[in-house]
């Protein structure tokens, strides 16, 4: 992400890291210690946020990965064989498909009635069928209610009536 900031800066964009607030439509004031007052016709705000820990009981107590930490997964001494992806966004589907093609047993849990919720249902169903043909298990309308770490390399995941064990959990950046 920081290399993108440098690219913006070399293109003439003022990049300011930190927080602040708007005092009117054309004035933005950064927080202390710099407390700069910026005036412009338009502002672009980029928010670097961690995925919220929704209401999944136990999620804050386990070592899950996010898409941004995916390289950590490939650097583990012992690669997990069974992986749960919580989320059904485009990036989640891409990551799941890539990991499946690398030999992982991947399951996607999507809250919505179909993956890629903002897209057309027909398109999403065609993609879902393709992912399932490739070996990915997909549960839709499946809200994860709880997770627990059973051992150092094993997690249990609850989604309604469904309970499964996984060696790693990947939390969507869209959650």
PDB file of C-alpha atoms in Angstrom:
ATOM      1  CA  UNK A   1       0.000   0.000   0.000  1.00  0.00           C
ATOM      2  CA  UNK A   2       2.788   2.485   0.756  1.00  0.00           C
ATOM      3  CA  UNK A   3       4.254   2.154  -2.740  1.00  0.00           C
ATOM      4  CA  UNK A   4       0.892   3.379  -4.026  1.00  0.00           C
ATOM      5  CA  UNK A   5       1.171   6.418  -1.772  1.00  0.00           C
ATOM      6  CA  UNK A   6       4.526   7.243  -3.327  1.00  0.00           C
ATOM      7  CA  UNK A   7       3.000   6.901  -6.792  1.00  0.00           C
ATOM      8  CA  UNK A   8       0.240   9.352  -5.836  1.00  0.00           C
ATOM      9  CA  UNK A   9       2.791  11.781  -4.402  1.00  0.00           C
ATOM     10  CA  UNK A  10       4.933  11.673  -7.543  1.00  0.00           C
ATOM     11  CA  UNK A  11       1.748  12.441  -9.514  1.00  0.00           C
ATOM     12  CA  UNK A  12       1.261  15.666  -7.550  1.00  0.00           C
ATOM     13  CA  UNK A  13      -1.288  14.448  -5.001  1.00  0.00           C
ATOM     14  CA  UNK A  14      -0.923  15.678  -1.403  1.00  0.00           C
ATOM     15  CA  UNK A  15      -1.006  12.479   0.673  1.00  0.00           C
ATOM     16  CA  UNK A  16      -1.716  13.033   4.345  1.00  0.00           C
ATOM     17  CA  UNK A  17      -1.740  10.136   6.771  1.00  0.00           C
ATOM     18  CA  UNK A  18      -3.796  10.539   9.909  1.00  0.00           C
ATOM     19  CA  UNK A  19      -7.224  11.693  10.963  1.00  0.00           C
ATOM     20  CA  UNK A  20      -9.190  14.898  10.787  1.00  0.00           C
ATOM     21  CA  UNK A  21     -12.599  16.400  10.169  1.00  0.00           C
ATOM     22  CA  UNK A  22     -14.496  18.627   7.772  1.00  0.00           C
ATOM     23  CA  UNK A  23     -15.546  22.044   9.055  1.00  0.00           C
ATOM     24  CA  UNK A  24     -17.447  22.772   5.826  1.00  0.00           C
ATOM     25  CA  UNK A  25     -17.671  21.440   2.240  1.00  0.00           C
ATOM     26  CA  UNK A  26     -14.325  22.868   1.202  1.00  0.00           C
ATOM     27  CA  UNK A  27     -12.286  22.806   4.438  1.00  0.00           C
ATOM     28  CA  UNK A  28     -10.658  19.792   6.081  1.00  0.00           C
ATOM     29  CA  UNK A  29      -8.572  20.117   9.256  1.00  0.00           C
ATOM     30  CA  UNK A  30      -6.103  17.390  10.218  1.00  0.00           C
ATOM     31  CA  UNK A  31      -5.829  16.263  13.811  1.00  0.00           C
ATOM     32  CA  UNK A  32      -2.984  17.135  16.157  1.00  0.00           C
ATOM     33  CA  UNK A  33      -0.015  17.386  16.204  1.00  0.00           C
ATOM     34  CA  UNK A  34       0.129  18.996  12.730  1.00  0.00           C
ATOM     35  CA  UNK A  35      -3.415  20.406  12.708  1.00  0.00           C
ATOM     36  CA  UNK A  36      -3.295  21.613   9.087  1.00  0.00           C
ATOM     37  CA  UNK A  37      -6.273  23.373   7.540  1.00  0.00           C
ATOM     38  CA  UNK A  38      -6.737  22.271   3.934  1.00  0.00           C
ATOM     39  CA  UNK A  39      -9.056  23.926   1.435  1.00  0.00           C
ATOM     40  CA  UNK A  40     -10.047  22.453  -1.915  1.00  0.00           C
ATOM     41  CA  UNK A  41     -12.962  22.030  -4.305  1.00  0.00           C
ATOM     42  CA  UNK A  42     -12.774  18.233  -3.851  1.00  0.00           C
ATOM     43  CA  UNK A  43     -11.122  15.748  -1.505  1.00  0.00           C
ATOM     44  CA  UNK A  44     -10.357  12.044  -1.916  1.00  0.00           C
ATOM     45  CA  UNK A  45     -10.459  10.168   1.359  1.00  0.00           C
ATOM     46  CA  UNK A  46      -8.950   6.672   1.529  1.00  0.00           C
ATOM     47  CA  UNK A  47      -9.697   4.744   4.671  1.00  0.00           C
ATOM     48  CA  UNK A  48      -7.315   2.046   5.814  1.00  0.00           C
ATOM     49  CA  UNK A  49      -9.471  -0.075   8.028  1.00  0.00           C
ATOM     50  CA  UNK A  50      -9.241  -3.499   9.524  1.00  0.00           C
ATOM     51  CA  UNK A  51     -12.247  -5.671   8.958  1.00  0.00           C
ATOM     52  CA  UNK A  52     -14.660  -5.296  11.855  1.00  0.00           C
ATOM     53  CA  UNK A  53     -14.935  -8.343  14.027  1.00  0.00           C
ATOM     54  CA  UNK A  54     -18.686  -8.492  13.385  1.00  0.00           C
ATOM     55  CA  UNK A  55     -20.621 -10.442  15.934  1.00  0.00           C
ATOM     56  CA  UNK A  56     -18.749 -13.715  15.607  1.00  0.00           C
ATOM     57  CA  UNK A  57     -18.205 -15.112  19.051  1.00  0.00           C
ATOM     58  CA  UNK A  58     -14.549 -16.039  19.610  1.00  0.00           C
ATOM     59  CA  UNK A  59     -13.171 -14.326  16.503  1.00  0.00           C
ATOM     60  CA  UNK A  60     -11.125 -11.829  18.482  1.00  0.00           C
ATOM     61  CA  UNK A  61      -9.429 -14.692  20.372  1.00  0.00           C
ATOM     62  CA  UNK A  62      -8.120 -16.661  17.384  1.00  0.00           C
ATOM     63  CA  UNK A  63      -5.297 -16.123  14.906  1.00  0.00           C
ATOM     64  CA  UNK A  64      -7.211 -15.694  11.656  1.00  0.00           C
ATOM     65  CA  UNK A  65      -5.734 -14.276   8.465  1.00  0.00           C
ATOM     66  CA  UNK A  66      -7.018 -11.543   6.175  1.00  0.00           C
ATOM     67  CA  UNK A  67      -6.452 -11.272   2.432  1.00  0.00           C
ATOM     68  CA  UNK A  68      -3.702  -8.762   3.162  1.00  0.00           C
ATOM     69  CA  UNK A  69      -1.861 -11.405   5.202  1.00  0.00           C
ATOM     70  CA  UNK A  70      -2.111 -14.113   2.566  1.00  0.00           C
ATOM     71  CA  UNK A  71       1.645 -14.255   2.038  1.00  0.00           C
ATOM     72  CA  UNK A  72       1.985 -15.302   5.684  1.00  0.00           C
ATOM     73  CA  UNK A  73      -0.034 -18.396   4.840  1.00  0.00           C
ATOM     74  CA  UNK A  74       2.455 -19.411   2.163  1.00  0.00           C
ATOM     75  CA  UNK A  75       5.392 -18.863   4.543  1.00  0.00           C
ATOM     76  CA  UNK A  76       4.155 -21.278   7.220  1.00  0.00           C
ATOM     77  CA  UNK A  77       6.357 -24.304   7.873  1.00  0.00           C
ATOM     78  CA  UNK A  78       3.346 -26.601   7.621  1.00  0.00           C
ATOM     79  CA  UNK A  79       0.745 -25.428   5.132  1.00  0.00           C
ATOM     80  CA  UNK A  80      -2.870 -25.974   6.217  1.00  0.00           C
ATOM     81  CA  UNK A  81      -4.814 -28.432   4.092  1.00  0.00           C
ATOM     82  CA  UNK A  82      -8.333 -27.251   5.001  1.00  0.00           C
ATOM     83  CA  UNK A  83      -9.140 -23.537   4.841  1.00  0.00           C
ATOM     84  CA  UNK A  84     -12.359 -21.589   5.558  1.00  0.00           C
ATOM     85  CA  UNK A  85     -12.951 -18.258   3.794  1.00  0.00           C
ATOM     86  CA  UNK A  86     -15.509 -16.091   5.612  1.00  0.00           C
ATOM     87  CA  UNK A  87     -17.022 -13.814   2.959  1.00  0.00           C
ATOM     88  CA  UNK A  88     -18.242 -14.021  -0.600  1.00  0.00           C
ATOM     89  CA  UNK A  89     -16.811 -10.927  -2.296  1.00  0.00           C
ATOM     90  CA  UNK A  90     -14.939 -10.986  -5.595  1.00  0.00           C
ATOM     91  CA  UNK A  91     -11.558 -10.955  -3.847  1.00  0.00           C
ATOM     92  CA  UNK A  92     -12.675 -13.823  -1.585  1.00  0.00           C
ATOM     93  CA  UNK A  93     -13.642 -15.895  -4.631  1.00  0.00           C
ATOM     94  CA  UNK A  94     -10.344 -15.116  -6.364  1.00  0.00           C
ATOM     95  CA  UNK A  95      -8.350 -16.055  -3.265  1.00  0.00           C
ATOM     96  CA  UNK A  96     -10.398 -19.236  -2.741  1.00  0.00           C
ATOM     97  CA  UNK A  97      -9.961 -20.293  -6.378  1.00  0.00           C
ATOM     98  CA  UNK A  98      -6.212 -19.617  -6.290  1.00  0.00           C
ATOM     99  CA  UNK A  99      -5.746 -21.557  -3.056  1.00  0.00           C
ATOM    100  CA  UNK A 100      -7.866 -24.428  -4.379  1.00  0.00           C
ATOM    101  CA  UNK A 101      -5.715 -24.590  -7.500  1.00  0.00           C
ATOM    102  CA  UNK A 102      -2.632 -24.699  -5.231  1.00  0.00           C
ATOM    103  CA  UNK A 103      -4.041 -27.817  -3.557  1.00  0.00           C
ATOM    104  CA  UNK A 104      -5.910 -26.426  -0.557  1.00  0.00           C
ATOM    105  CA  UNK A 105      -9.317 -27.767   0.466  1.00  0.00           C
ATOM    106  CA  UNK A 106     -11.298 -24.489   0.522  1.00  0.00           C
ATOM    107  CA  UNK A 107     -14.773 -23.675   1.827  1.00  0.00           C
ATOM    108  CA  UNK A 108     -16.439 -20.267   1.355  1.00  0.00           C
ATOM    109  CA  UNK A 109     -19.051 -19.064   3.865  1.00  0.00           C
ATOM    110  CA  UNK A 110     -21.120 -16.156   2.485  1.00  0.00           C
ATOM    111  CA  UNK A 111     -23.741 -14.290   4.534  1.00  0.00           C
ATOM    112  CA  UNK A 112     -25.749 -13.353   1.465  1.00  0.00           C
ATOM    113  CA  UNK A 113     -28.031 -15.601  -0.611  1.00  0.00           C
ATOM    114  CA  UNK A 114     -25.284 -15.851  -3.255  1.00  0.00           C
ATOM    115  CA  UNK A 115     -21.600 -15.014  -3.618  1.00  0.00           C
ATOM    116  CA  UNK A 116     -20.737 -11.644  -5.158  1.00  0.00           C
ATOM    117  CA  UNK A 117     -23.863 -10.153  -3.537  1.00  0.00           C
ATOM    118  CA  UNK A 118     -23.866  -6.804  -5.355  1.00  0.00           C
ATOM    119  CA  UNK A 119     -23.711  -8.519  -8.763  1.00  0.00           C
ATOM    120  CA  UNK A 120     -26.490 -10.040 -10.807  1.00  0.00           C
ATOM    121  CA  UNK A 121     -27.729 -13.301  -9.287  1.00  0.00           C
ATOM    122  CA  UNK A 122     -27.392 -15.180 -12.570  1.00  0.00           C
ATOM    123  CA  UNK A 123     -23.742 -14.200 -12.993  1.00  0.00           C
ATOM    124  CA  UNK A 124     -22.999 -15.101  -9.365  1.00  0.00           C
ATOM    125  CA  UNK A 125     -24.630 -18.518  -9.747  1.00  0.00           C
ATOM    126  CA  UNK A 126     -22.615 -19.277 -12.901  1.00  0.00           C
ATOM    127  CA  UNK A 127     -19.390 -18.372 -11.073  1.00  0.00           C
ATOM    128  CA  UNK A 128     -20.461 -20.370  -8.017  1.00  0.00           C
ATOM    129  CA  UNK A 129     -21.099 -23.441 -10.186  1.00  0.00           C
ATOM    130  CA  UNK A 130     -17.630 -23.074 -11.740  1.00  0.00           C
ATOM    131  CA  UNK A 131     -15.954 -22.734  -8.340  1.00  0.00           C
ATOM    132  CA  UNK A 132     -17.799 -25.808  -7.070  1.00  0.00           C
ATOM    133  CA  UNK A 133     -16.736 -27.796 -10.163  1.00  0.00           C
ATOM    134  CA  UNK A 134     -13.142 -26.845  -9.328  1.00  0.00           C
ATOM    135  CA  UNK A 135     -13.590 -28.299  -5.821  1.00  0.00           C
ATOM    136  CA  UNK A 136     -14.558 -25.345  -3.628  1.00  0.00           C
ATOM    137  CA  UNK A 137     -17.404 -25.915  -1.174  1.00  0.00           C
ATOM    138  CA  UNK A 138     -19.688 -22.875  -0.909  1.00  0.00           C
ATOM    139  CA  UNK A 139     -22.292 -22.199   1.777  1.00  0.00           C
ATOM    140  CA  UNK A 140     -24.559 -19.216   1.071  1.00  0.00           C
ATOM    141  CA  UNK A 141     -26.976 -17.543   3.502  1.00  0.00           C
ATOM    142  CA  UNK A 142     -24.586 -18.902   6.062  1.00  0.00           C
ATOM    143  CA  UNK A 143     -23.821 -16.499   8.882  1.00  0.00           C
ATOM    144  CA  UNK A 144     -20.886 -17.605  11.005  1.00  0.00           C
ATOM    145  CA  UNK A 145     -21.963 -17.368  14.651  1.00  0.00           C
ATOM    146  CA  UNK A 146     -18.851 -18.595  16.475  1.00  0.00           C
ATOM    147  CA  UNK A 147     -15.285 -19.802  16.041  1.00  0.00           C
ATOM    148  CA  UNK A 148     -12.922 -21.458  18.471  1.00  0.00           C
ATOM    149  CA  UNK A 149      -9.317 -22.574  18.366  1.00  0.00           C
ATOM    150  CA  UNK A 150      -9.295 -26.266  19.270  1.00  0.00           C
ATOM    151  CA  UNK A 151      -5.550 -26.883  18.986  1.00  0.00           C
ATOM    152  CA  UNK A 152      -2.584 -24.877  17.735  1.00  0.00           C
ATOM    153  CA  UNK A 153      -3.467 -25.851  14.148  1.00  0.00           C
ATOM    154  CA  UNK A 154      -7.205 -26.503  14.341  1.00  0.00           C
ATOM    155  CA  UNK A 155     -10.242 -24.227  14.468  1.00  0.00           C
ATOM    156  CA  UNK A 156     -13.918 -25.036  14.836  1.00  0.00           C
ATOM    157  CA  UNK A 157     -16.449 -22.898  13.025  1.00  0.00           C
ATOM    158  CA  UNK A 158     -20.217 -22.700  13.648  1.00  0.00           C
ATOM    159  CA  UNK A 159     -22.698 -21.534  11.010  1.00  0.00           C
ATOM    160  CA  UNK A 160     -26.236 -22.190  12.205  1.00  0.00           C
ATOM    161  CA  UNK A 161     -26.638 -25.985  12.327  1.00  0.00           C
ATOM    162  CA  UNK A 162     -23.359 -26.537  10.472  1.00  0.00           C
ATOM    163  CA  UNK A 163     -20.125 -27.168  12.420  1.00  0.00           C
ATOM    164  CA  UNK A 164     -16.773 -27.862  10.772  1.00  0.00           C
ATOM    165  CA  UNK A 165     -13.096 -28.024  11.627  1.00  0.00           C
ATOM    166  CA  UNK A 166     -10.489 -26.085   9.644  1.00  0.00           C
ATOM    167  CA  UNK A 167      -6.736 -25.631   9.855  1.00  0.00           C
ATOM    168  CA  UNK A 168      -6.902 -21.916   8.966  1.00  0.00           C
ATOM    169  CA  UNK A 169      -9.551 -19.195   8.738  1.00  0.00           C
ATOM    170  CA  UNK A 170      -9.334 -16.362   6.224  1.00  0.00           C
ATOM    171  CA  UNK A 171     -11.556 -13.378   7.041  1.00  0.00           C
ATOM    172  CA  UNK A 172     -12.822 -11.290   4.166  1.00  0.00           C
ATOM    173  CA  UNK A 173     -11.659  -7.714   3.873  1.00  0.00           C
ATOM    174  CA  UNK A 174     -15.300  -6.837   3.126  1.00  0.00           C
ATOM    175  CA  UNK A 175     -16.636  -7.932   6.518  1.00  0.00           C
TER     176      UNK A 175
END
